[in-house]
Amino acid sequence: MATTLSTPAELATAGRVDLHCHSTASDGILSPEALVSRAKSQGVSLLALTDHDTVAGLAAAEAAGEAEGVAIVPGIELTASWGRRQVHIVGLNVDAAAPALRGAIEQRWRLRRERAARIAACLEKRGFSGALAGATGVAGDGVLGRPHFARWLVMAGHLESEQQAFKRYLGAGKAGDVRVEWPDLAQTVESIRAAGGTAVLAHPLKYGLTRTRLGALLEAFQDLGGEAVELLCGRQNPLQTADLRRLLERHGPRLRCSLGSDFHRPDQPWRELGCVYLPADVEPVWNLWQTSASERARGPLQH
Ligand code: MN
Ligand code: MN
Ligand code: MN
């Protein structure tokens, strides 16, 4: 198959690239197989599956990628603490079996279970009984998160929409927005690097940081061994992208650029798989990877 012969750079010129998306292994609504096949139909040739705090969807995605001719980059999106803030770090080209990554995942699942119990308790107090069992049922084998509580509240007929669930109970500052001490940025970057992966700062514009704070985050991330930033994540205002590029020149000159849709579900066209393109004059993250994603399965990459 062509994909086994191509380097990531060749694949990136042959089709679209999407290095950030979710399946049912976390809070996406398509199975890894359905996701890969949708990516194929969107013209994606290089796809990273980056579920929240899990690699459980990767084997199925890789098998589907083989069948469909889509090269799969094994990935993950890890939640981390940066001071009092919560940030997301995407790990690309990771060895899913590496003990360091396994440990990082187990730690987060423990924190998520604790958080889920606290969210459930808060919903129970407001009269929504059976919240934990309900949300767990929605999540199935997937990693339990707030979106599963939102879906359960709608499915059980308590609320009209998931947006309503976030607005009233689960969103920032609401009772169900339970604080969690996630592993810190340094530890998170280290877990990814120890698994042979590339640490990428996800959607830097979505943390509500001032330019000064964002500059500080870029510097900290680069100093800790972070290697790339998502210059584009979902459809983005071009002015914001240009501004982010200026910030990168100043505060993260060694950081490569990544991109992704952050696709979760088909009914959000602004986050369709393969919806963004990297400008031609930036250094793409895949230049760090010497061999194709499929070859990667046969042994760790040399960076
Ligand atoms: Mn998500
Ligand atoms: Mn994220
Ligand atoms: Mn994401």
XYZ file of N, CA and C in Angstrom, residues 55-221:
501
model
N -5.526 5.816 24.818
C -5.046 5.341 23.512
C -5.892 4.146 23.067
N -7.042 3.962 23.729
C -7.843 2.759 23.492
C -8.382 2.658 22.067
N -8.491 3.778 21.356
C -9.033 3.724 19.997
C -7.983 3.489 18.927
N -6.707 3.515 19.317
C -5.646 3.526 18.296
C -5.556 2.261 17.461
N -5.685 1.099 18.100
C -5.527 -0.150 17.346
C -6.599 -0.243 16.259
N -7.820 0.090 16.614
C -8.908 0.035 15.626
C -8.692 1.076 14.527
N -8.210 2.267 14.909
C -7.952 3.309 13.916
C -6.845 2.874 12.962
N -5.810 2.233 13.510
C -4.700 1.809 12.666
C -5.140 0.715 11.690
N -5.958 -0.203 12.173
C -6.459 -1.263 11.291
C -7.319 -0.651 10.180
N -8.178 0.290 10.547
C -9.032 0.939 9.554
C -8.184 1.759 8.578
N -7.134 2.392 9.104
C -6.244 3.179 8.260
C -5.549 2.314 7.211
N -5.118 1.141 7.623
C -4.526 0.174 6.686
C -5.505 -0.133 5.558
N -6.742 -0.430 5.950
C -7.759 -0.835 4.981
C -8.147 0.309 4.057
N -8.191 1.527 4.585
C -8.686 2.664 3.799
C -7.570 3.438 3.097
N -6.315 3.153 3.454
C -5.221 3.917 2.868
C -5.070 5.298 3.490
N -5.325 5.379 4.793
C -5.082 6.634 5.520
C -3.972 6.339 6.533
N -2.892 7.108 6.498
C -1.805 6.874 7.462
C -2.214 7.428 8.820
N -2.089 6.586 9.835
C -2.510 6.980 11.176
C -1.296 7.308 12.046
N -1.311 8.478 12.620
C -0.291 8.868 13.598
C -0.886 8.570 14.972
N -0.260 7.684 15.749
C -0.819 7.405 17.076
C -0.692 8.616 17.991
N -1.813 9.036 18.554
C -1.794 10.254 19.364
C -2.671 10.163 20.601
N -2.632 11.225 21.366
C -3.428 11.334 22.600
C -3.529 12.817 22.941
N -4.573 13.223 23.649
C -4.669 14.588 24.164
C -4.734 14.498 25.686
N -3.668 14.968 26.330
C -3.570 14.875 27.789
C -3.944 16.200 28.444
N -4.737 16.119 29.485
C -5.074 17.311 30.253
C -3.965 17.548 31.277
N -3.544 18.803 31.406
C -2.444 19.141 32.315
C -2.764 20.424 33.061
N -2.094 20.607 34.197
C -2.208 21.862 34.931
C -1.029 22.748 34.582
N -1.313 24.021 34.384
C -0.246 25.023 34.256
C -0.610 26.117 35.246
N 0.044 26.088 36.393
C -0.399 26.949 37.491
C -1.824 26.564 37.853
N -2.695 27.540 37.938
C -4.090 27.246 38.261
C -4.919 26.954 37.021
N -4.268 27.033 35.871
C -4.973 26.817 34.609
C -4.924 25.365 34.186
N -5.877 25.051 33.308
C -5.887 23.718 32.722
C -5.550 23.875 31.237
N -4.562 23.108 30.771
C -4.214 23.173 29.347
C -4.235 21.762 28.769
N -4.293 21.690 27.449
C -4.305 20.395 26.773
C -3.038 20.214 25.955
N -2.394 19.075 26.169
C -1.171 18.774 25.432
C -1.425 17.542 24.577
N -1.247 17.726 23.276
C -1.402 16.599 22.364
C -0.054 15.898 22.244
N -0.081 14.588 22.352
C 1.126 13.794 22.116
C 0.962 13.129 20.761
N 1.923 13.367 19.863
C 1.834 12.754 18.535
C 2.959 11.756 18.357
N 2.658 10.707 17.551
C 3.678 9.718 17.242
C 4.171 9.028 18.511
N 3.248 8.770 19.407
C 3.610 8.144 20.680
C 3.627 6.618 20.544
N 4.429 5.997 21.385
C 4.383 4.550 21.526
C 3.321 4.276 22.594
N 2.173 3.775 22.132
C 1.019 3.636 23.029
C 1.276 2.653 24.163
N 2.263 1.778 23.973
C 2.530 0.758 24.994
C 3.584 1.203 26.007
N 4.185 2.368 25.807
C 5.266 2.809 26.693
C 4.755 2.976 28.124
N 5.510 2.436 29.095
C 5.075 2.513 30.495
C 4.824 3.956 30.959
N 5.626 4.899 30.494
C 5.452 6.294 30.927
C 4.077 6.812 30.513
N 3.652 6.435 29.328
C 2.355 6.906 28.841
C 1.225 6.167 29.556
N 1.432 4.866 29.727
C 0.434 4.067 30.481
C 0.192 4.679 31.859
N 1.291 5.050 32.521
C 1.193 5.644 33.854
C 0.438 6.967 33.813
N 0.761 7.784 32.813
C 0.105 9.089 32.684
C -1.398 8.901 32.470
N -1.755 7.881 31.718
C -3.167 7.612 31.439
C -3.881 7.125 32.703
N -3.254 6.165 33.389
C -3.882 5.628 34.608
C -4.128 6.712 35.642
N -3.142 7.584 35.793
C -3.250 8.688 36.739
C -4.464 9.568 36.412
N -4.632 9.860 35.123
C -5.756 10.711 34.721
C -7.098 10.003 34.843
N -7.111 8.723 34.595
C -8.382 7.979 34.744
C -8.817 7.992 36.206
N -7.828 7.880 37.102
C -8.138 7.940 38.526
C -8.752 9.309 38.857
N -8.109 10.366 38.366
C -8.611 11.715 38.618
C -9.994 11.911 38.001
N -10.191 11.351 36.815
C -11.495 11.492 36.157
C -12.587 10.736 36.911
N -12.244 9.566 37.449
C -13.248 8.815 38.235
C -13.653 9.609 39.468
N -12.640 10.178 40.126
C -12.941 10.999 41.305
C -13.800 12.204 40.923
N -13.426 12.824 39.814
C -14.181 13.999 39.378
C -15.620 13.620 39.026
N -15.777 12.485 38.311
C -17.116 12.055 37.899
C -18.005 11.840 39.114
N -17.427 11.238 40.165
C -18.217 10.999 41.375
C -18.662 12.326 41.987
N -17.775 13.319 41.937
C -18.136 14.624 42.503
C -19.152 15.358 41.630
N -19.013 15.246 40.318
C -20.015 15.865 39.427
C -21.373 15.211 39.667
N -21.359 13.877 39.763
C -22.605 13.137 39.970
C -23.261 13.563 41.277
N -22.449 13.695 42.336
C -22.994 14.090 43.632
C -23.664 15.455 43.517
N -23.044 16.329 42.763
C -23.592 17.677 42.606
C -24.893 17.642 41.804
N -24.972 16.768 40.814
C -26.216 16.655 40.035
C -27.321 15.988 40.854
N -26.913 14.981 41.648
C -27.887 14.292 42.514
C -28.548 15.297 43.456
N -27.691 16.178 44.001
C -28.181 17.182 44.942
C -29.244 18.077 44.295
N -29.148 18.196 42.974
C -30.127 19.024 42.264
C -31.284 18.192 41.707
N -31.359 16.955 42.177
C -32.530 16.144 41.837
C -32.365 15.213 40.642
N -31.175 15.175 40.061
C -30.971 14.279 38.913
C -30.407 12.955 39.416
N -31.264 12.076 39.856
C -30.732 10.844 40.450
C -30.307 9.862 39.359
N -29.294 9.080 39.696
C -28.760 8.094 38.745
C -27.771 8.695 37.763
N -27.224 9.891 38.095
C -26.338 10.588 37.155
C -25.060 9.801 36.842
N -24.464 9.204 37.882
C -23.191 8.522 37.649
C -23.378 7.290 36.756
N -24.368 6.475 37.106
C -24.643 5.282 36.293
C -25.045 5.702 34.880
N -25.823 6.763 34.787
C -26.284 7.231 33.480
C -25.139 7.675 32.592
N -24.277 8.544 33.144
C -23.155 9.060 32.351
C -22.176 7.943 32.018
N -21.980 7.022 32.958
C -21.080 5.895 32.703
C -21.630 5.050 31.550
N -22.936 4.878 31.533
C -23.578 4.144 30.437
C -23.360 4.837 29.104
N -23.440 6.166 29.087
C -23.235 6.920 27.842
C -21.790 6.782 27.375
N -20.870 6.827 28.337
C -19.444 6.769 27.983
C -19.030 5.373 27.525
N -19.753 4.350 27.931
C -19.376 2.987 27.571
C -17.982 2.692 28.086
N -17.109 2.187 27.199
C -15.733 1.918 27.610
C -14.887 3.188 27.540
N -15.471 4.258 27.039
C -14.709 5.489 26.838
C -14.397 6.180 28.150
N -13.446 7.108 28.093
C -13.033 7.831 29.277
C -14.123 8.843 29.643
N -14.563 8.798 30.906
C -15.718 9.570 31.352
C -15.404 11.056 31.504
N -16.209 11.884 30.859
C -16.007 13.325 30.957
C -17.334 14.061 31.079
N -17.244 15.378 31.223
C -18.462 16.176 31.375
C -19.444 16.026 30.215
N -18.963 15.900 28.961
C -19.929 15.758 27.859
C -20.848 14.547 28.035
N -20.348 13.491 28.707
C -21.195 12.317 28.907
C -22.317 12.613 29.896
N -22.035 13.438 30.894
C -23.093 13.858 31.816
C -24.114 14.706 31.060
N -23.607 15.589 30.193
C -24.504 16.455 29.414
C -25.420 15.602 28.534
N -24.840 14.604 27.860
C -25.652 13.752 26.985
C -26.678 12.968 27.790
N -26.268 12.490 28.970
C -27.202 11.728 29.793
C -28.370 12.606 30.238
N -28.061 13.843 30.656
C -29.130 14.750 31.110
C -30.176 14.961 30.020
N -29.722 15.001 28.765
C -30.657 15.169 27.643
C -31.383 13.848 27.363
N -30.633 12.757 27.308
C -31.233 11.451 27.001
C -32.279 11.049 28.039
N -32.019 11.413 29.305
C -32.938 11.043 30.378
C -34.131 12.001 30.436
N -34.135 12.996 29.537
C -35.276 13.907 29.454
C -35.261 15.025 30.486
N -34.126 15.204 31.169
C -34.055 16.270 32.171
C -33.870 17.641 31.539
N -33.145 17.682 30.421
C -32.845 18.953 29.770
C -33.066 18.812 28.270
N -33.158 19.968 27.611
C -33.437 19.946 26.178
C -32.184 19.793 25.325
N -31.071 20.317 25.808
C -29.868 20.256 24.979
C -28.624 20.149 25.853
N -27.551 19.674 25.214
C -26.274 19.566 25.923
C -25.733 20.955 26.269
N -26.010 21.925 25.380
C -25.569 23.301 25.663
C -26.188 23.776 26.972
N -27.476 23.448 27.124
C -28.187 23.839 28.337
C -27.507 23.213 29.574
N -27.090 21.953 29.433
C -26.434 21.254 30.539
C -25.156 21.976 30.952
N -24.391 22.430 29.959
C -23.150 23.135 30.270
C -23.446 24.514 30.854
N -24.437 25.166 30.279
C -24.783 26.517 30.714
C -25.255 26.522 32.177
N -26.018 25.498 32.537
C -26.599 25.504 33.883
C -25.757 24.792 34.938
N -25.153 23.674 34.535
C -24.553 22.812 35.573
C -23.078 22.460 35.380
N -22.638 22.349 34.130
C -21.322 21.738 33.914
C -20.247 22.699 33.425
N -20.666 23.828 32.859
C -19.703 24.747 32.250
C -18.836 25.467 33.275
N -17.892 26.257 32.770
C -16.952 26.978 33.625
C -17.689 27.772 34.689
N -17.279 27.569 35.925
C -17.849 28.332 37.031
C -19.143 27.759 37.594
N -19.723 26.755 36.933
C -20.958 26.147 37.441
C -20.624 25.058 38.470
N -21.683 24.624 39.174
C -21.457 23.686 40.273
C -20.748 22.401 39.831
N -21.046 21.932 38.629
C -20.460 20.676 38.154
C -19.087 20.851 37.530
N -18.582 22.079 37.522
C -17.242 22.335 36.996
C -16.263 22.109 38.150
N -16.048 20.841 38.442
C -15.272 20.450 39.617
C -13.777 20.629 39.338
N -13.088 21.248 40.269
C -11.638 21.468 40.079
C -10.848 20.177 40.248
N -9.917 19.969 39.362
C -9.076 18.771 39.437
C -7.626 19.221 39.368
N -6.780 18.625 40.192
C -5.344 18.895 40.092
C -4.749 17.932 39.088
N -4.730 18.319 37.835
C -4.158 17.440 36.814
C -2.638 17.422 36.955
N -1.982 16.403 36.465
C -0.509 16.411 36.449
C -0.017 17.676 35.745
N 1.104 18.207 36.194
C 1.513 19.508 35.664
C 2.142 19.393 34.270
N 2.398 20.568 33.710
C 2.888 20.659 32.333
C 4.201 19.895 32.147
N 5.134 20.063 33.115
C 6.443 19.426 33.001
C 6.305 17.908 32.939
N 5.496 17.394 33.866
C 5.282 15.944 33.948
C 4.608 15.419 32.675
N 3.681 16.205 32.164
C 2.914 15.799 30.989
C 3.796 15.730 29.744
N 4.610 16.769 29.553
C 5.527 16.779 28.413
C 6.487 15.599 28.534
N 6.948 15.350 29.764
C 7.896 14.255 29.986
C 7.267 12.899 29.662
N 6.005 12.701 30.041
C 5.338 11.420 29.747
C 5.285 11.170 28.245
N 5.024 12.227 27.492
C 4.933 12.086 26.032
C 6.309 11.810 25.435
N 7.293 12.559 25.894
C 8.654 12.372 25.368
C 9.195 10.995 25.719
N 8.893 10.532 26.937
C 9.365 9.207 27.353
C 8.707 8.109 26.534
N 7.578 8.413 25.917
C 6.912 7.447 25.043
C 7.314 7.677 23.586
N 8.431 8.400 23.378
C 8.947 8.621 22.030
C 8.138 9.610 21.216
N 7.228 10.335 21.870
C 6.310 11.197 21.128
C 6.741 12.654 21.073
N 5.998 13.405 20.302
C 6.187 14.839 20.148
C 5.092 15.541 20.940
N 5.488 16.418 21.876
C 4.496 17.142 22.671
C 4.083 18.420 21.945
N 2.772 18.574 21.781
C 2.214 19.691 21.020
C 1.235 20.459 21.915
N 1.401 21.746 22.021
C 0.435 22.549 22.783
C -0.836 22.683 21.950
N -1.947 22.155 22.501
C -3.207 22.176 21.753
C -3.872 23.546 21.834
N -4.607 23.887 20.773
C -5.462 25.097 20.677
C -5.081 26.228 21.642
N -3.896 26.856 21.422
C -3.416 27.887 22.353
C -4.359 29.076 22.510
N -5.222 29.295 21.526
C -6.107 30.465 21.612
C -7.368 30.181 22.418
N -7.531 28.944 22.858
C -8.787 28.601 23.531
C -8.708 28.608 25.054
N -7.624 29.136 25.601
C -7.518 29.155 27.064
C -7.914 30.493 27.666
N -8.294 31.436 26.815
C -8.688 32.747 27.311
C -7.539 33.498 27.968
N -6.323 33.288 27.488
C -5.155 33.951 28.081
C -4.896 35.291 27.398
N -4.359 36.226 28.150
C -3.896 37.472 27.537
C -2.666 37.134 26.708
N -2.265 38.066 25.823
C -1.085 37.814 24.983
C 0.156 37.580 25.855
N 0.239 38.319 26.937
C 1.395 38.183 27.829
C 1.446 36.787 28.437
N 0.303 36.326 28.936
C 0.243 34.994 29.554
C 0.481 33.908 28.511
N -0.075 34.105 27.332
C 0.112 33.121 26.277
C 1.588 33.047 25.881
N 2.255 34.198 25.817
C 3.688 34.226 25.540
C 4.441 33.433 26.605
N 4.044 33.622 27.866
C 4.697 32.917 28.974
C 4.449 31.410 28.862
N 3.237 31.028 28.460
C 2.934 29.601 28.286
C 3.791 28.995 27.179
N 3.920 29.715 26.066
C 4.739 29.216 24.955
C 6.187 29.031 25.401
N 6.693 29.998 26.146
C 8.085 29.904 26.612
C 8.262 28.729 27.573
N 7.329 28.596 28.503
C 7.424 27.497 29.472
C 7.360 26.153 28.752
N 6.443 26.053 27.824
C 6.249 24.799 27.105
C 7.509 24.435 26.308
